[in-house]
Short mmCIF file of N, CA and C and ligand atoms in Angstrom, two decimals:
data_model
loop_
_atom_site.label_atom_id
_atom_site.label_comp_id
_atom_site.label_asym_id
_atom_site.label_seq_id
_atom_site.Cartn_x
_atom_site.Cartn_y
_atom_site.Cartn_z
N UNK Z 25 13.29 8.55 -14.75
CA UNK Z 25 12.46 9.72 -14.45
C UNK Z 25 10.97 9.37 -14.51
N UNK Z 26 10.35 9.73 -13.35
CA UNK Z 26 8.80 9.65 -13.55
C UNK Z 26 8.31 10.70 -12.72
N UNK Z 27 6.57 10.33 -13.26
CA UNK Z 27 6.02 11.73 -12.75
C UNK Z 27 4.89 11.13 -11.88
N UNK Z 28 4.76 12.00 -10.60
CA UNK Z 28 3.55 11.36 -10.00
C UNK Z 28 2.54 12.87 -9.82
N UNK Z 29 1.07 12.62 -9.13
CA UNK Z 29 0.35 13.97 -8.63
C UNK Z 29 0.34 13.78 -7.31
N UNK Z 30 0.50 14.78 -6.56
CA UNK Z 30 0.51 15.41 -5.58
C UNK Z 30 -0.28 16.17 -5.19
N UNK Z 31 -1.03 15.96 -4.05
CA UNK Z 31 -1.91 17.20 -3.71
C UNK Z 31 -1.64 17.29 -2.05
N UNK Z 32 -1.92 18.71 -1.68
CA UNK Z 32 -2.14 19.28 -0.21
C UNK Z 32 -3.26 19.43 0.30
N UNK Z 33 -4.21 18.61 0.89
CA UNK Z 33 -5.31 18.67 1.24
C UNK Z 33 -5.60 19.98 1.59
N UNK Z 34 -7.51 19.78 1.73
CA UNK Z 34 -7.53 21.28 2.81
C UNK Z 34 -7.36 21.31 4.44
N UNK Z 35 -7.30 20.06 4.66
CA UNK Z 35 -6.87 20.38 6.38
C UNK Z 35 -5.49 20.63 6.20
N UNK Z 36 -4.18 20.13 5.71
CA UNK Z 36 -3.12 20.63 5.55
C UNK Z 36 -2.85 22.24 5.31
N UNK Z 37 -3.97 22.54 4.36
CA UNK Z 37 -3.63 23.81 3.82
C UNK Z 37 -4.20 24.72 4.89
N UNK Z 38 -5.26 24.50 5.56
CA UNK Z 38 -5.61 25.02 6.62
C UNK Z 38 -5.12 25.51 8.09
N UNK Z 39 -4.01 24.83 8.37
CA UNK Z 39 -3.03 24.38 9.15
C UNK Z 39 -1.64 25.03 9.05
N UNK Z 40 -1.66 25.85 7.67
CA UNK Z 40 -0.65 26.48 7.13
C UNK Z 40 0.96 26.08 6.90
N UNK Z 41 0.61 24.33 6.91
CA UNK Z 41 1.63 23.72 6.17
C UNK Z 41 2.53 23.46 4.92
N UNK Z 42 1.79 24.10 4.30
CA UNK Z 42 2.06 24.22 2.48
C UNK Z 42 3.87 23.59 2.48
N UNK Z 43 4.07 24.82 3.19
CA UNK Z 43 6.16 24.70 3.03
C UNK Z 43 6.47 23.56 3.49
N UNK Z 44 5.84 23.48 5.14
CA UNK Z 44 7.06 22.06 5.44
C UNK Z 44 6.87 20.65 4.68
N UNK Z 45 5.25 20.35 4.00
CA UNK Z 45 5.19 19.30 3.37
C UNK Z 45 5.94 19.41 1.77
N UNK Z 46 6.30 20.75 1.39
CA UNK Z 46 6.78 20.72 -0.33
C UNK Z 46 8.43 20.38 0.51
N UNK Z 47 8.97 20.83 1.54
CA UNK Z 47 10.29 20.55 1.79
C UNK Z 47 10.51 19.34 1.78
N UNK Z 48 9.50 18.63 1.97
CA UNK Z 48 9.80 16.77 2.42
C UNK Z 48 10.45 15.93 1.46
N UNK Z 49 9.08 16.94 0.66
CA UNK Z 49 9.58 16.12 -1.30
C UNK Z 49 11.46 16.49 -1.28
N UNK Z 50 11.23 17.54 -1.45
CA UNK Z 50 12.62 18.32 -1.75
C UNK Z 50 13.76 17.66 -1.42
N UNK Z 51 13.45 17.70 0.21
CA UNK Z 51 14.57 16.73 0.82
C UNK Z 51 14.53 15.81 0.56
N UNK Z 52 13.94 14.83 0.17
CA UNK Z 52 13.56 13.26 -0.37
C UNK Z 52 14.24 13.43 -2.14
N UNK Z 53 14.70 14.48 -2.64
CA UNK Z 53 14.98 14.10 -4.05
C UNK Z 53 14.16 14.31 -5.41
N UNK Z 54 12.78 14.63 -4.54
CA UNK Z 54 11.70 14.78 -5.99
C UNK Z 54 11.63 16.37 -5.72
N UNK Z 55 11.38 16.96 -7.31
CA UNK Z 55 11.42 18.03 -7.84
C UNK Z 55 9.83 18.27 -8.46
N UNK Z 56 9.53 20.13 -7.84
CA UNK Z 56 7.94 20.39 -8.25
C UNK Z 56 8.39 20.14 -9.83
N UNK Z 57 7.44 19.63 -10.78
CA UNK Z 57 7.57 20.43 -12.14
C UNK Z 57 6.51 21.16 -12.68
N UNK Z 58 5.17 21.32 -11.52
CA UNK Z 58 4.62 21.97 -12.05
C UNK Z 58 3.66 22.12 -10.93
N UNK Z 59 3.17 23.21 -10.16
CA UNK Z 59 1.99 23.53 -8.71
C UNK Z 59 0.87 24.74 -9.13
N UNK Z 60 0.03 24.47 -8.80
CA UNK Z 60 -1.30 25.35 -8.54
C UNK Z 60 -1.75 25.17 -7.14
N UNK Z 61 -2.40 26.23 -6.51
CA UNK Z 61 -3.52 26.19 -5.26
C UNK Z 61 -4.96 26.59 -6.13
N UNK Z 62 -5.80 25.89 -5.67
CA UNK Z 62 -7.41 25.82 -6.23
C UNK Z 62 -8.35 25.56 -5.30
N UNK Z 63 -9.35 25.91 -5.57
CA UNK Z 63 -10.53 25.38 -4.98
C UNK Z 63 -11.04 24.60 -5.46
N UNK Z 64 -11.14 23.08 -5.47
CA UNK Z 64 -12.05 22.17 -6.34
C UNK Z 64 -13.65 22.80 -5.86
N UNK Z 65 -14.49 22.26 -6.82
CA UNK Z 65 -16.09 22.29 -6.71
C UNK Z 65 -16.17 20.89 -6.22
N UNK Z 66 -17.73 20.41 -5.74
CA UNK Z 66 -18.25 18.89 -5.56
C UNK Z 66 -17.82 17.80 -6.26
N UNK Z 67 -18.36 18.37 -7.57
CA UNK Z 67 -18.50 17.57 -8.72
C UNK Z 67 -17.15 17.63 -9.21
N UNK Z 68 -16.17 18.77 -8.95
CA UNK Z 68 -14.54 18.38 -9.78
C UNK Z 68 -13.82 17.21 -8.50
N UNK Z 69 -14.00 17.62 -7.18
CA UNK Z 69 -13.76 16.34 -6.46
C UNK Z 69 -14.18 14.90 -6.85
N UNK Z 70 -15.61 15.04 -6.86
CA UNK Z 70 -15.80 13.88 -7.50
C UNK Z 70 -15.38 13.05 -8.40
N UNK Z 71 -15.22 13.72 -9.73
CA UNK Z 71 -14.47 13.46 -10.63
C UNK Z 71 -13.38 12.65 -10.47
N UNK Z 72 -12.24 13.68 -9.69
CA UNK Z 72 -11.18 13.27 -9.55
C UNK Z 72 -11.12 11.94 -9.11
N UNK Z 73 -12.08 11.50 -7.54
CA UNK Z 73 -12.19 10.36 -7.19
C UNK Z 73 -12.95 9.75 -7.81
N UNK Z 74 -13.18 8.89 -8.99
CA UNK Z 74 -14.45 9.24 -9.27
C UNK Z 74 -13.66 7.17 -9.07
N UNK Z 75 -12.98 6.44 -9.11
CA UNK Z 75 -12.33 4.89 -8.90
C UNK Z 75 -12.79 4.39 -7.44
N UNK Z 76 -13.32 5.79 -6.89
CA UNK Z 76 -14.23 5.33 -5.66
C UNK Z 76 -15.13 6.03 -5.41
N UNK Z 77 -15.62 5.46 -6.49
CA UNK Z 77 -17.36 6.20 -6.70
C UNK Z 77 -18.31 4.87 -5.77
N UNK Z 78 -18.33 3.87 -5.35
CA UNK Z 78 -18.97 2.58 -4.81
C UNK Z 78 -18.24 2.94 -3.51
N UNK Z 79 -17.48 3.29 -2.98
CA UNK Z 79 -16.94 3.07 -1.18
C UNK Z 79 -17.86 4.06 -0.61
N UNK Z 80 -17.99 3.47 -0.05
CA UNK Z 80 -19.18 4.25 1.52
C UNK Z 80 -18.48 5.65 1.99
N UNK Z 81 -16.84 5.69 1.74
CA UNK Z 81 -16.71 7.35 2.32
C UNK Z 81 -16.70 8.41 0.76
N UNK Z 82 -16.98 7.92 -0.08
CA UNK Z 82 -16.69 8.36 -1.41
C UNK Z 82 -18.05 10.12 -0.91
N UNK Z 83 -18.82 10.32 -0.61
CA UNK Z 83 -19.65 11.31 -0.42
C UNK Z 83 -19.03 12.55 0.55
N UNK Z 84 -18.48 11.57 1.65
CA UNK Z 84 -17.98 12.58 2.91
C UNK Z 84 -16.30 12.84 2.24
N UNK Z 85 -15.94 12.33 1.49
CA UNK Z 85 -14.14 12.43 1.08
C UNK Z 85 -14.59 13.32 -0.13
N UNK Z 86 -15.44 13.31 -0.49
CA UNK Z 86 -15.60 14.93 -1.95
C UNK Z 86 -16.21 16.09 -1.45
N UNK Z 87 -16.73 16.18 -0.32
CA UNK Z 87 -17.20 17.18 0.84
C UNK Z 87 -16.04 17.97 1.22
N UNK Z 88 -14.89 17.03 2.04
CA UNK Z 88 -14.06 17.31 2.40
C UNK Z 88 -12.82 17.77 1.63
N UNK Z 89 -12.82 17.17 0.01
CA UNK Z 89 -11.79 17.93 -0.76
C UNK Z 89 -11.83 18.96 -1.24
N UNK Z 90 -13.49 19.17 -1.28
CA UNK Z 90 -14.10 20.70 -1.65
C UNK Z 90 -14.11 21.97 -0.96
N UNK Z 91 -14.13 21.28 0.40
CA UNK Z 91 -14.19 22.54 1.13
C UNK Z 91 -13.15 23.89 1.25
N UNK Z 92 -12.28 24.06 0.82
CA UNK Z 92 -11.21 24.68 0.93
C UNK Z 92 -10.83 24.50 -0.18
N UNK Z 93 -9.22 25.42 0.01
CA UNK Z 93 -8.05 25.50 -1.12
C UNK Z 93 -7.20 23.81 -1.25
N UNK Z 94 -6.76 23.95 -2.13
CA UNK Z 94 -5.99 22.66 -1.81
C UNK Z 94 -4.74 22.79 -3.16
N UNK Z 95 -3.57 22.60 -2.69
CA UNK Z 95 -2.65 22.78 -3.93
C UNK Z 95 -2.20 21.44 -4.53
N UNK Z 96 -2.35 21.29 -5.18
CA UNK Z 96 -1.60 20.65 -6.93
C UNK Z 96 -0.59 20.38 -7.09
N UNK Z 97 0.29 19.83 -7.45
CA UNK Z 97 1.08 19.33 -7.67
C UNK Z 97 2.17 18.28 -8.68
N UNK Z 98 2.80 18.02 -9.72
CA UNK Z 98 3.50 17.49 -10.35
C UNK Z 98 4.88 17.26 -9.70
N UNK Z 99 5.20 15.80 -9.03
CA UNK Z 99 6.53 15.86 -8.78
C UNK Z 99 7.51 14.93 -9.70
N UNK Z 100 8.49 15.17 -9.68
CA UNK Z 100 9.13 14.35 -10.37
C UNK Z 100 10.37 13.61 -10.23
N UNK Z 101 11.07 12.97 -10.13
CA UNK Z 101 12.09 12.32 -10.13
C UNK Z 101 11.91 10.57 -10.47
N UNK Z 102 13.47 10.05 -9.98
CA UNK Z 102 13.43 8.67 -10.48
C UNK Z 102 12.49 7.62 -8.98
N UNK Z 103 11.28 6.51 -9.73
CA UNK Z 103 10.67 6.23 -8.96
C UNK Z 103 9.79 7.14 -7.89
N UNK Z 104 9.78 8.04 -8.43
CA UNK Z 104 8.61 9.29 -8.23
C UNK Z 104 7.09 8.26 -7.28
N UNK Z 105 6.63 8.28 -7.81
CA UNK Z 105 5.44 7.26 -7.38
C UNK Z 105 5.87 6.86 -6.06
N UNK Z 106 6.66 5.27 -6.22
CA UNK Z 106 6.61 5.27 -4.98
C UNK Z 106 7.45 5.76 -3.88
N UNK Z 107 8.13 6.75 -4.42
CA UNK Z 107 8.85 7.45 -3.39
C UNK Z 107 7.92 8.22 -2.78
N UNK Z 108 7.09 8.71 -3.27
CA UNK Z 108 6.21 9.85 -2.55
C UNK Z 108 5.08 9.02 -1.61
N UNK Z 109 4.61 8.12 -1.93
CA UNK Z 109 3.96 7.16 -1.32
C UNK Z 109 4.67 7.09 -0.08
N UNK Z 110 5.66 6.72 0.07
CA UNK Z 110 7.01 6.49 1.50
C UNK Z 110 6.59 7.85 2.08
N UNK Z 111 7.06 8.66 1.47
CA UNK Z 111 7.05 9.71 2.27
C UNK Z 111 5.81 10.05 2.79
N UNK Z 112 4.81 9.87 2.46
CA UNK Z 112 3.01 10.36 2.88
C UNK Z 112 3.23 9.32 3.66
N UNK Z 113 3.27 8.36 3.93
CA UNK Z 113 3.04 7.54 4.98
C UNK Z 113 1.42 6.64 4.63
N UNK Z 114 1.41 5.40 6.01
CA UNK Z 114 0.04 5.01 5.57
C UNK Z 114 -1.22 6.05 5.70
N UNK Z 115 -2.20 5.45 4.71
CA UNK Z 115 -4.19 6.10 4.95
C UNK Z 115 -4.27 6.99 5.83
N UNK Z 116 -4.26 6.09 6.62
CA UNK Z 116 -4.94 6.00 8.35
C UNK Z 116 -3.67 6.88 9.13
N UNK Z 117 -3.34 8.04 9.32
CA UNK Z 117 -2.08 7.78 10.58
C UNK Z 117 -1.81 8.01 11.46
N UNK Z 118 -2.97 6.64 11.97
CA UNK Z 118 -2.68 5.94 13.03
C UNK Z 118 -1.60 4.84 12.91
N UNK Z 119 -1.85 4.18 11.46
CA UNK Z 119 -0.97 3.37 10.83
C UNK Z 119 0.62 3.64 10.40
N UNK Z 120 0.64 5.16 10.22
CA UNK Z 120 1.78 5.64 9.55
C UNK Z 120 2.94 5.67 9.85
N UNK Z 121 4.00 5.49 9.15
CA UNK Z 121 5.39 5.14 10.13
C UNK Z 121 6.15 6.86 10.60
N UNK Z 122 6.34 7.06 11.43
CA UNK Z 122 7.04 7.84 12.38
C UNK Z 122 7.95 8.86 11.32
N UNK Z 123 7.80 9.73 11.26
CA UNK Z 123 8.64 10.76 10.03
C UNK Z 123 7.99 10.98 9.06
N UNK Z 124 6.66 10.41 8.77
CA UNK Z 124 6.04 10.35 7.69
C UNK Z 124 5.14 11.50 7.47
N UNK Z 125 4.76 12.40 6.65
CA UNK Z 125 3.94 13.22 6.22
C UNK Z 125 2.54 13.03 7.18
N UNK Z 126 1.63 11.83 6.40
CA UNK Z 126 0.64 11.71 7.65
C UNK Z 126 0.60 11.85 8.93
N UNK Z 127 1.88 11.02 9.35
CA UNK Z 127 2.07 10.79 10.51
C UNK Z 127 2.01 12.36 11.47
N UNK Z 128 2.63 13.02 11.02
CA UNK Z 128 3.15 14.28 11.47
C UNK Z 128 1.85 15.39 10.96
N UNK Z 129 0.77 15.17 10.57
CA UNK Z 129 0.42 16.45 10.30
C UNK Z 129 -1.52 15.61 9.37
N UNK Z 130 -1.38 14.26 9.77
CA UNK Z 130 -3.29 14.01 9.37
C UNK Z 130 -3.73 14.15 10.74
N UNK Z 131 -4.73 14.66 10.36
CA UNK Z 131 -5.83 14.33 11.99
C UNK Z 131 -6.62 12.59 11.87
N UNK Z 132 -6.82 11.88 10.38
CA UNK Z 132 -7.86 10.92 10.77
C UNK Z 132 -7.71 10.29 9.24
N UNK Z 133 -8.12 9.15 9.36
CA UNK Z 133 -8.06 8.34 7.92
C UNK Z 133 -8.72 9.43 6.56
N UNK Z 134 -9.51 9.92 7.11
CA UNK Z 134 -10.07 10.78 5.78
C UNK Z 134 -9.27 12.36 5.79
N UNK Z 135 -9.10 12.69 6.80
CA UNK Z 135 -8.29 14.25 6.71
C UNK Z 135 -7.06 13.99 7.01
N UNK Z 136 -6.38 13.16 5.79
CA UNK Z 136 -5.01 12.70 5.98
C UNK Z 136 -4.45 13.87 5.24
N UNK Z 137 -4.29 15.30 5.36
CA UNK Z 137 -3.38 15.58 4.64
C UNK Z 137 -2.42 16.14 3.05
N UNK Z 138 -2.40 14.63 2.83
CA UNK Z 138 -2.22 14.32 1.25
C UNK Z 138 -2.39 13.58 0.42
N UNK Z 139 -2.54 13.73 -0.97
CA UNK Z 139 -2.48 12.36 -1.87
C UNK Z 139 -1.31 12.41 -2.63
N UNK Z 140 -1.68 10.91 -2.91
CA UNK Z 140 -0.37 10.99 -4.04
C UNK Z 140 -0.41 9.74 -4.66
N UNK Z 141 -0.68 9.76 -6.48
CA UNK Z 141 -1.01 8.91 -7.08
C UNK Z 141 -0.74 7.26 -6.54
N UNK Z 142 -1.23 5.99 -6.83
CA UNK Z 142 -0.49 5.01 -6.74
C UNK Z 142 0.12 3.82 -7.84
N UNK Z 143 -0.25 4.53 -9.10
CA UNK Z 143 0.17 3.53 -9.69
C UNK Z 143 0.59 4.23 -11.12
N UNK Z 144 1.84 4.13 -11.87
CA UNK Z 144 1.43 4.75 -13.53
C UNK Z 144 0.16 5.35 -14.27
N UNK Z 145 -0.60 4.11 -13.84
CA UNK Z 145 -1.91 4.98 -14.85
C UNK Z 145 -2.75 6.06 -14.19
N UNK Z 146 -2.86 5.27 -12.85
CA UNK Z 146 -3.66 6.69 -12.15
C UNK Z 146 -2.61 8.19 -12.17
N UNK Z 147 -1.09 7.84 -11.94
CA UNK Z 147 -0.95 9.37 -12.35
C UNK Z 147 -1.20 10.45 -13.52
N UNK Z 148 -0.56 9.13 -14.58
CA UNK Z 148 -1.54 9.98 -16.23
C UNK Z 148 -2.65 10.78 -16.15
N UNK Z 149 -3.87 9.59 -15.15
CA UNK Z 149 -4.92 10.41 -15.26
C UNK Z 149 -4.64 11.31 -14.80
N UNK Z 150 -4.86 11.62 -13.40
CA UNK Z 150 -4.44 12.38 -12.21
C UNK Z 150 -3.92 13.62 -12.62
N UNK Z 151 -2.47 13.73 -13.06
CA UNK Z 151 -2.05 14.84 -13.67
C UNK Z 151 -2.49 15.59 -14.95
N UNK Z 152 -3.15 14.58 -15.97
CA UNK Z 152 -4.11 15.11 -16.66
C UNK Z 152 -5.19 15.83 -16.53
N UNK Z 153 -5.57 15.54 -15.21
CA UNK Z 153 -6.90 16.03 -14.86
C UNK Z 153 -6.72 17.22 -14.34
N UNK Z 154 -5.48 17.76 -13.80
CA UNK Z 154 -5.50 19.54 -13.12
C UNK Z 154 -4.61 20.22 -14.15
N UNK Z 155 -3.70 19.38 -15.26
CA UNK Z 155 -2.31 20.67 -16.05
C UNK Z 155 -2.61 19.96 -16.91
N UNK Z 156 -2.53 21.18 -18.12
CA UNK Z 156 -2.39 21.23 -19.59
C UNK Z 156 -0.71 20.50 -19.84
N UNK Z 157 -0.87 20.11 -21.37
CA UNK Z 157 0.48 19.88 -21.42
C UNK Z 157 1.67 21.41 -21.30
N UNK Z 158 0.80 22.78 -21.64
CA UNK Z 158 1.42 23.59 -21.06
C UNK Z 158 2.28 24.08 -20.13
N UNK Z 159 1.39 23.55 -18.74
CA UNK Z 159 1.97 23.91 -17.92
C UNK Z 159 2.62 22.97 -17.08
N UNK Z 160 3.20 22.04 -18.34
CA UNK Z 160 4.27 20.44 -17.78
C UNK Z 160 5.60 21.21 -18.18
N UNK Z 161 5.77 21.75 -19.24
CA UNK Z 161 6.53 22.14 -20.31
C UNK Z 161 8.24 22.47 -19.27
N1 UDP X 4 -10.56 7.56 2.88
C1 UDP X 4 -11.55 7.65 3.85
N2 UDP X 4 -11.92 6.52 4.52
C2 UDP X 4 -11.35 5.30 4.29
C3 UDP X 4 -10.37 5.20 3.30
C4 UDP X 4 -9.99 6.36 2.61
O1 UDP X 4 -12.09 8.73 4.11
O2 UDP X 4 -11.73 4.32 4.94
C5 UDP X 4 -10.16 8.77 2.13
C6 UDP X 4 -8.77 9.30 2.53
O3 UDP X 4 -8.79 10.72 2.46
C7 UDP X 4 -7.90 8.68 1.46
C8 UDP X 4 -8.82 8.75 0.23
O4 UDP X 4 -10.12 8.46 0.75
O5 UDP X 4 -6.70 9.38 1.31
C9 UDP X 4 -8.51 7.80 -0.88
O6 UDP X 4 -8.44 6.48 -0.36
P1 UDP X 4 -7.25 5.50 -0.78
O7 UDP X 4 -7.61 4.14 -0.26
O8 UDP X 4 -6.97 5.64 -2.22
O9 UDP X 4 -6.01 6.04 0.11
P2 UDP X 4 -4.67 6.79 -0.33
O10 UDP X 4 -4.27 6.28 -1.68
O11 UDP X 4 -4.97 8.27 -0.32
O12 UDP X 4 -3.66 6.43 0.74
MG1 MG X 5 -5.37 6.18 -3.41
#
């Protein structure tokens, strides 16, 4: 069992995808254990990215996570991580393989859509950073 974060961008959410991307998980085996919709601020985007605080899109990618709602996420199952990774597909998707989340629903390397942690520690953080241990429970 592991846990990864999940988020629905705001072009996704904009687009009024919410359902068919939480079905993907679903159908794929991973389970919510815990969702919010929010509005990040600048500076809580920032934050969040804050491991690409030095990349050149790091200014226009906390613009863009701010602008809108964007929902939250805790998923869970076995190999969580990189299962959800598979399913989002690549960055870019242009790159992305065919069935894939991106693939089906980013407009562009930066308004891809979704995230989703990539490694153990970044999810700790990650999920630390939007739910209390409360609302893991
Ligand atoms: N991003 C961007 N330009 C790039 C690379 C990334 O705007 O050249 C954005 C994109 O929204 C991406 C996020 O920054 O999802 C984080 O980048 P990362 O390389 O961690 O990609 P991810 O893990 O989301 O696939
Ligand atoms: Mg990443």
């Amino acid at each position: 069992m592991e846990r990864t974060l999940s988020i629905i961008k705001p072009d996704a959410v904009k687009k009024n995808v919410i359902g068919e991307i939480i079905s993907r998980f679903e159908k794929n085996g991973l389970r919510i254990a815990a969702m919010k919709k929010i509005w990040m601020t600048k500076e809580e985007a920032k934050g969040f990215y804050i491991v690409h605080k030095e990349r050149p899109f790091y200014d226009d990618l906390t613009d863009f996570m701010s602008e809108g709602p964007i929902v939250v996420m805790v998923l869970e199952g076995k190999g969580a991580i990189a299962k959800n990774r598979e399913i989002m597909g690549a960055t870019n998707p242009a790159n992305a393989a065919p069935g894939t989340i991106r693939k089906d629903f980013a407009e562009n390397i930066e308004r891809n859509a979704v995230h989703g942690s990539d490694a153990p520690e970044t999810a700790a953080f990650e999920i630390a950073y939007f739910f209390s241990a409360l609302e893991l429970l």
